[in-house]
């Protein structure tokens, strides 16, 4: 029987690449995005249903799940990929900016998961893959809100295993390092324009440093790992991906808090 994957944030980056990979592998794909009116290419693919879904809009989630079920009749894998990064000093963030970071990266992921779980429970099978980040394991300067949202995703996912494994549903966390997607462009919000002066000089230095941070162009690598997590049939929970992610996770394992902070301060030249 042909399997079906449901993907959020399919307009660009990892989400889009993952749609194409599952399609190539012969799966049905429910490719969801906020603005399907801007999409052309994915509409051309057989057995790819392009649906409108904003993770902060519960009606759009319900309707995308219903449309997917009406067309394919099942959802074997959910890839919670939609997300963005708010960068800047925590004190400088408005309440709205803090809330928005969590509304998308955390509460949005929960809302989509809750909409898909009844389908998987009825099937007595399923895999839920949450796209976190190496930033769900280690922290960089000036990204506290983003890290908080991804650490929350990690804790949520790890604990949900206990309630869902007995129902035949597996949980997976994919943790990419730095990749050249829209993430460092339109999916990055800089906070603090009206915040305290004291942070500005060092934040600007940090942003200048980020512009030279090595970002991999091999987005397909992340899609491959997502596909692997969906199909490997193992109990593995975490899938760091990319040389920088593997290196940072290993460094965090070996170093204590003080050593790790020293290393990160030196690497980011702050
Ligand atoms: P991307 O190309 O910017 O993709 C982000 C996707 O999320 C876009 O499709 C965007 O849709 C969607 N999105 C944002 N807010 C949404 C909302 N409210 N509802 C539904 N969709 C929404 O960046 P990406 O790198 O592929 O990011 C995908 C995931 O990987 C994110 O969770 C990100 O945190 C994570 N990640 C990225 C990196 C990296 O270096 N690229 C590293 C680690 C983790 P629109 O087109 O409508 O804006």
CSV table of C-alpha atoms and ligand atoms in Angstrom, one decimal:
chain,number,residue,atom,x,y,z
A,1,UNK,CA,0.0,0.0,0.0
A,2,UNK,CA,1.2,3.5,-0.9
A,3,UNK,CA,2.2,5.5,2.2
A,4,UNK,CA,1.3,9.1,2.9
A,5,UNK,CA,3.4,11.9,4.4
A,6,UNK,CA,2.0,15.2,5.7
A,7,UNK,CA,4.6,18.1,5.7
A,8,UNK,CA,4.4,21.6,7.1
A,9,UNK,CA,6.4,24.6,5.8
A,10,UNK,CA,6.6,23.1,2.3
A,11,UNK,CA,7.0,26.4,0.4
A,12,UNK,CA,10.9,26.4,0.7
A,13,UNK,CA,14.0,24.9,2.3
A,14,UNK,CA,13.9,21.5,4.0
A,15,UNK,CA,10.1,21.2,3.7
A,16,UNK,CA,10.1,21.6,0.0
A,17,UNK,CA,13.1,19.3,-0.5
A,18,UNK,CA,11.4,16.7,1.7
A,19,UNK,CA,8.2,16.9,-0.4
A,20,UNK,CA,10.3,16.1,-3.5
A,21,UNK,CA,12.2,13.3,-1.9
A,22,UNK,CA,9.1,11.4,-0.6
A,23,UNK,CA,7.4,12.0,-4.0
A,24,UNK,CA,10.5,10.5,-5.8
A,25,UNK,CA,10.3,7.5,-3.4
A,26,UNK,CA,6.7,6.9,-4.5
A,27,UNK,CA,4.8,8.3,-1.5
A,28,UNK,CA,1.6,10.3,-1.5
A,29,UNK,CA,2.5,13.7,-0.2
A,30,UNK,CA,0.3,16.3,1.6
A,31,UNK,CA,2.5,19.4,1.1
A,32,UNK,CA,1.2,22.2,3.2
A,33,UNK,CA,2.2,25.9,3.2
A,34,UNK,CA,0.9,29.3,4.2
A,35,UNK,CA,0.5,30.7,0.6
A,36,UNK,CA,-0.2,27.9,-1.9
A,37,UNK,CA,-1.2,30.7,-4.4
A,38,UNK,CA,2.5,31.4,-4.8
A,39,UNK,CA,3.2,27.7,-5.7
A,40,UNK,CA,3.5,26.3,-9.2
A,41,UNK,CA,6.0,23.4,-9.4
A,42,UNK,CA,4.5,21.1,-6.7
A,43,UNK,CA,1.0,21.3,-8.3
A,44,UNK,CA,2.5,19.5,-11.3
A,45,UNK,CA,3.5,16.4,-9.3
A,46,UNK,CA,1.2,13.4,-9.2
A,47,UNK,CA,0.0,12.3,-5.8
A,48,UNK,CA,1.2,15.5,-4.2
A,49,UNK,CA,-1.7,17.5,-2.7
A,50,UNK,CA,-0.8,21.1,-2.0
A,51,UNK,CA,-2.8,22.5,0.9
A,52,UNK,CA,-3.0,25.8,2.7
A,53,UNK,CA,-1.9,25.5,6.3
A,54,UNK,CA,-0.7,28.2,8.8
A,55,UNK,CA,0.4,26.5,12.0
A,56,UNK,CA,-1.1,29.4,14.0
A,57,UNK,CA,-4.5,29.0,12.3
A,58,UNK,CA,-6.4,26.0,13.7
A,59,UNK,CA,-9.1,26.1,11.0
A,60,UNK,CA,-6.4,25.8,8.3
A,61,UNK,CA,-4.9,22.8,10.1
A,62,UNK,CA,-8.2,21.0,10.4
A,63,UNK,CA,-9.0,21.7,6.8
A,64,UNK,CA,-5.6,20.5,5.5
A,65,UNK,CA,-5.9,17.2,7.5
A,66,UNK,CA,-9.5,16.7,6.2
A,67,UNK,CA,-8.4,17.3,2.6
A,68,UNK,CA,-5.4,15.0,2.9
A,69,UNK,CA,-7.6,12.2,4.4
A,70,UNK,CA,-10.3,12.7,1.7
A,71,UNK,CA,-7.6,12.3,-1.0
A,72,UNK,CA,-5.3,9.6,0.4
A,73,UNK,CA,-7.2,8.0,3.3
A,74,UNK,CA,-4.3,7.9,5.8
A,75,UNK,CA,-1.3,9.7,7.2
A,76,UNK,CA,1.7,7.5,7.9
A,77,UNK,CA,4.2,10.2,8.7
A,78,UNK,CA,3.9,13.8,9.9
A,79,UNK,CA,6.9,16.1,9.4
A,80,UNK,CA,6.5,19.2,11.6
A,81,UNK,CA,9.0,21.4,9.8
A,82,UNK,CA,7.5,24.9,9.7
A,83,UNK,CA,9.5,27.4,11.8
A,84,UNK,CA,11.5,30.6,11.9
A,85,UNK,CA,14.2,32.2,14.1
A,86,UNK,CA,14.0,35.4,16.1
A,87,UNK,CA,17.4,36.8,16.8
A,88,UNK,CA,18.4,39.4,19.3
A,89,UNK,CA,18.8,40.1,23.0
A,90,UNK,CA,15.9,38.7,25.1
A,91,UNK,CA,15.4,42.0,27.0
A,92,UNK,CA,14.9,43.8,23.7
A,93,UNK,CA,12.2,41.5,22.5
A,94,UNK,CA,8.6,42.7,22.7
A,95,UNK,CA,6.0,40.4,24.3
A,96,UNK,CA,4.5,39.9,20.9
A,97,UNK,CA,7.9,38.8,19.4
A,98,UNK,CA,8.3,36.3,22.3
A,99,UNK,CA,4.8,35.0,21.8
A,100,UNK,CA,5.1,34.7,18.1
A,101,UNK,CA,8.3,32.6,18.3
A,102,UNK,CA,6.5,30.1,20.5
A,103,UNK,CA,3.2,30.3,18.5
A,104,UNK,CA,4.9,29.1,15.4
A,105,UNK,CA,7.8,26.8,16.6
A,106,UNK,CA,6.1,25.2,19.6
A,107,UNK,CA,2.3,25.8,19.9
A,108,UNK,CA,1.9,25.5,16.1
A,109,UNK,CA,3.7,22.1,16.1
A,110,UNK,CA,1.5,21.0,19.0
A,111,UNK,CA,-1.7,22.0,17.1
A,112,UNK,CA,-0.7,20.2,13.9
A,113,UNK,CA,0.3,17.1,15.9
A,114,UNK,CA,-3.1,17.1,17.8
A,115,UNK,CA,-4.9,17.3,14.5
A,116,UNK,CA,-3.0,14.3,13.0
A,117,UNK,CA,-2.8,12.0,16.1
A,118,UNK,CA,-6.5,10.8,16.0
A,119,UNK,CA,-5.7,9.5,12.4
A,120,UNK,CA,-2.5,7.7,13.6
A,121,UNK,CA,-4.2,6.3,16.7
A,122,UNK,CA,-6.9,4.8,14.6
A,123,UNK,CA,-4.3,3.3,12.2
A,124,UNK,CA,-2.4,2.1,15.2
A,125,UNK,CA,0.7,3.3,13.4
A,126,UNK,CA,2.6,6.4,12.5
A,127,UNK,CA,5.8,8.4,12.7
A,128,UNK,CA,6.0,12.0,13.9
A,129,UNK,CA,9.2,13.8,12.9
A,130,UNK,CA,9.8,17.2,14.6
A,131,UNK,CA,12.4,19.4,12.9
A,132,UNK,CA,14.2,20.9,15.8
A,133,UNK,CA,17.8,22.2,15.3
A,134,UNK,CA,21.2,21.7,16.6
A,135,UNK,CA,19.9,24.8,18.5
A,136,UNK,CA,17.7,22.4,20.4
A,137,UNK,CA,20.8,20.9,21.9
A,138,UNK,CA,23.3,23.7,22.2
A,139,UNK,CA,23.0,27.5,22.3
A,140,UNK,CA,24.4,30.4,20.4
A,141,UNK,CA,24.5,34.0,21.6
A,142,UNK,CA,21.5,36.2,20.8
A,143,UNK,CA,19.2,33.4,20.0
A,144,UNK,CA,17.6,32.7,23.4
A,145,UNK,CA,14.0,32.7,22.1
A,146,UNK,CA,14.7,30.4,19.2
A,147,UNK,CA,16.7,28.1,21.4
A,148,UNK,CA,13.9,28.1,24.1
A,149,UNK,CA,11.3,27.1,21.4
A,150,UNK,CA,13.5,24.3,20.1
A,151,UNK,CA,14.5,23.0,23.5
A,152,UNK,CA,10.8,22.9,24.2
A,153,UNK,CA,10.2,20.9,21.1
A,154,UNK,CA,13.0,18.5,22.2
A,155,UNK,CA,11.5,18.0,25.6
A,156,UNK,CA,8.0,17.6,24.3
A,157,UNK,CA,9.0,15.0,21.7
A,158,UNK,CA,11.2,13.0,24.0
A,159,UNK,CA,8.4,12.7,26.6
A,160,UNK,CA,5.7,12.0,24.1
A,161,UNK,CA,7.5,8.8,23.2
A,162,UNK,CA,6.2,7.2,26.4
A,163,UNK,CA,2.6,7.8,25.7
A,164,UNK,CA,2.7,7.1,21.9
A,165,UNK,CA,5.0,4.2,21.5
A,166,UNK,CA,2.5,1.8,23.1
A,167,UNK,CA,-0.1,3.0,20.5
A,168,UNK,CA,2.3,2.1,17.6
A,169,UNK,CA,3.4,5.7,17.0
A,170,UNK,CA,7.1,6.6,16.9
A,171,UNK,CA,8.6,10.1,17.7
A,172,UNK,CA,11.7,11.4,15.9
A,173,UNK,CA,13.7,14.7,16.2
A,174,UNK,CA,15.8,16.0,13.3
A,175,UNK,CA,18.5,18.5,14.3
A,176,UNK,CA,20.0,20.3,11.3
A,177,UNK,CA,23.1,22.5,11.6
A,178,UNK,CA,23.5,25.6,9.4
A,179,UNK,CA,22.0,25.2,5.9
A,180,UNK,CA,21.4,27.9,3.2
A,181,UNK,CA,17.6,28.0,3.0
A,182,UNK,CA,15.3,30.9,3.4
A,183,UNK,CA,15.9,30.5,7.2
A,184,UNK,CA,18.7,33.1,7.3
A,185,UNK,CA,16.7,35.4,4.9
A,186,UNK,CA,13.0,36.0,5.1
A,187,UNK,CA,12.5,33.4,8.0
A,188,UNK,CA,14.8,35.3,10.3
A,189,UNK,CA,13.4,38.1,12.4
A,190,UNK,CA,15.9,40.5,14.0
A,191,UNK,CA,14.6,41.8,17.3
A,192,UNK,CA,15.7,44.7,19.4
A,193,UNK,CA,15.4,47.7,17.0
A,194,UNK,CA,13.9,49.7,19.9
A,195,UNK,CA,15.6,47.8,22.7
A,196,UNK,CA,18.3,49.0,25.1
A,197,UNK,CA,21.5,50.5,23.4
A,198,UNK,CA,23.8,48.4,25.6
A,199,UNK,CA,23.2,45.3,23.4
A,200,UNK,CA,23.4,47.0,20.0
A,201,UNK,CA,27.2,47.1,19.4
A,202,UNK,CA,27.8,43.5,20.3
A,203,UNK,CA,24.6,42.3,18.5
A,204,UNK,CA,25.7,44.0,15.3
A,205,UNK,CA,29.1,42.4,15.7
A,206,UNK,CA,27.3,39.0,16.1
A,207,UNK,CA,25.2,39.6,13.0
A,208,UNK,CA,28.3,40.6,10.9
A,209,UNK,CA,30.0,37.3,12.1
A,210,UNK,CA,26.9,35.3,11.1
A,211,UNK,CA,27.1,36.6,7.6
A,212,UNK,CA,30.4,34.7,7.3
A,213,UNK,CA,29.2,31.6,9.1
A,214,UNK,CA,29.7,28.5,6.9
A,215,UNK,CA,26.2,27.3,5.7
A,216,UNK,CA,25.9,24.1,3.8
A,217,UNK,CA,24.1,24.2,0.4
A,218,UNK,CA,23.4,20.5,0.6
A,219,UNK,CA,19.7,20.8,1.8
A,220,UNK,CA,19.1,17.4,0.3
A,221,UNK,CA,21.1,15.9,3.2
A,222,UNK,CA,18.4,17.0,5.6
A,223,UNK,CA,15.6,15.6,3.5
A,224,UNK,CA,17.6,12.3,3.3
A,225,UNK,CA,17.8,12.2,7.1
A,226,UNK,CA,14.1,13.0,7.5
A,227,UNK,CA,13.3,10.2,5.0
A,228,UNK,CA,15.6,7.8,6.9
A,229,UNK,CA,14.0,8.7,10.2
A,230,UNK,CA,10.5,8.0,8.7
A,231,UNK,CA,11.5,4.6,7.4
A,232,UNK,CA,14.3,3.1,9.5
A,233,UNK,CA,11.9,1.4,11.9
A,234,UNK,CA,14.3,2.0,14.8
A,235,UNK,CA,13.8,3.4,18.3
A,236,UNK,CA,16.4,6.2,17.5
A,237,UNK,CA,15.1,9.5,18.7
A,238,UNK,CA,17.6,12.2,17.7
A,239,UNK,CA,19.1,12.7,14.2
A,240,UNK,CA,21.7,15.5,14.2
A,241,UNK,CA,22.5,16.4,10.6
A,242,UNK,CA,25.4,18.2,9.0
A,243,UNK,CA,29.1,18.4,10.1
A,244,UNK,CA,28.6,21.4,12.3
A,245,UNK,CA,25.7,19.9,14.1
A,246,UNK,CA,27.6,16.6,14.7
A,247,UNK,CA,30.6,18.5,16.0
A,248,UNK,CA,28.6,20.8,18.3
A,249,UNK,CA,26.6,17.9,19.8
A,250,UNK,CA,29.8,16.0,20.4
A,251,UNK,CA,31.5,19.1,22.0
A,252,UNK,CA,28.5,19.7,24.2
A,253,UNK,CA,28.8,16.0,25.4
A,254,UNK,CA,32.4,16.4,26.2
A,255,UNK,CA,32.6,19.8,27.8
A,256,UNK,CA,31.1,21.2,30.9
A,257,UNK,CA,29.0,24.4,30.8
A,258,UNK,CA,31.9,26.7,31.5
A,259,UNK,CA,34.2,25.1,28.8
A,260,UNK,CA,31.4,25.1,26.3
A,261,UNK,CA,30.6,28.8,26.9
A,262,UNK,CA,34.3,29.6,26.4
A,263,UNK,CA,34.5,27.7,23.1
A,264,UNK,CA,31.3,29.4,21.8
A,265,UNK,CA,32.4,32.8,22.9
A,266,UNK,CA,35.7,32.3,21.0
A,267,UNK,CA,34.0,30.8,17.9
A,268,UNK,CA,31.5,33.7,17.6
A,269,UNK,CA,34.3,36.2,18.3
A,270,UNK,CA,32.3,38.0,21.0
B,1,LIG,P1,12.8,28.1,5.3
B,1,LIG,O1,13.2,27.8,3.9
B,1,LIG,O2,12.7,29.6,5.7
B,1,LIG,O3,11.5,27.3,5.6
B,1,LIG,C1,10.7,27.7,6.7
B,1,LIG,C2,9.3,27.2,6.4
B,1,LIG,O4,8.4,27.5,7.5
B,1,LIG,C3,8.7,28.1,5.2
B,1,LIG,O5,8.0,27.2,4.4
B,1,LIG,C4,7.7,29.0,5.9
B,1,LIG,O6,6.6,29.4,5.2
B,1,LIG,C5,7.3,28.1,7.0
B,1,LIG,N1,6.5,28.8,8.1
B,1,LIG,C6,6.9,29.9,8.8
B,1,LIG,N2,5.9,30.3,9.6
B,1,LIG,C7,4.9,29.5,9.4
B,1,LIG,C8,3.5,29.4,9.9
B,1,LIG,N3,3.1,30.2,10.8
B,1,LIG,N4,2.7,28.4,9.4
B,1,LIG,C9,3.2,27.5,8.4
B,1,LIG,N5,4.4,27.6,7.9
B,1,LIG,C10,5.2,28.6,8.4
B,1,LIG,O7,13.8,27.5,6.3
B,1,LIG,P2,14.3,26.0,6.6
B,1,LIG,O8,15.7,26.1,7.0
B,1,LIG,O9,13.9,25.1,5.6
B,1,LIG,O10,13.5,25.8,8.0
B,1,LIG,C11,12.7,24.6,8.2
B,1,LIG,C12,12.9,24.2,9.7
B,1,LIG,O11,14.3,23.9,9.9
B,1,LIG,C13,12.6,25.3,10.7
B,1,LIG,O12,11.8,24.7,11.8
B,1,LIG,C14,13.9,25.7,11.2
B,1,LIG,O13,13.9,26.2,12.6
B,1,LIG,C15,14.7,24.5,11.1
B,1,LIG,N6,16.2,24.7,11.0
B,1,LIG,C16,16.8,25.3,10.0
B,1,LIG,C17,18.2,25.4,10.0
B,1,LIG,C18,18.9,26.1,8.8
B,1,LIG,O14,20.1,26.5,9.0
B,1,LIG,N7,18.3,26.4,7.7
B,1,LIG,C19,18.9,24.9,11.0
B,1,LIG,C20,18.3,24.2,12.0
B,1,LIG,C21,16.9,24.1,12.0
B,1,LIG,P3,6.5,30.8,4.3
B,1,LIG,O15,7.1,30.5,3.0
B,1,LIG,O16,5.0,31.0,4.3
B,1,LIG,O17,7.2,31.8,5.1
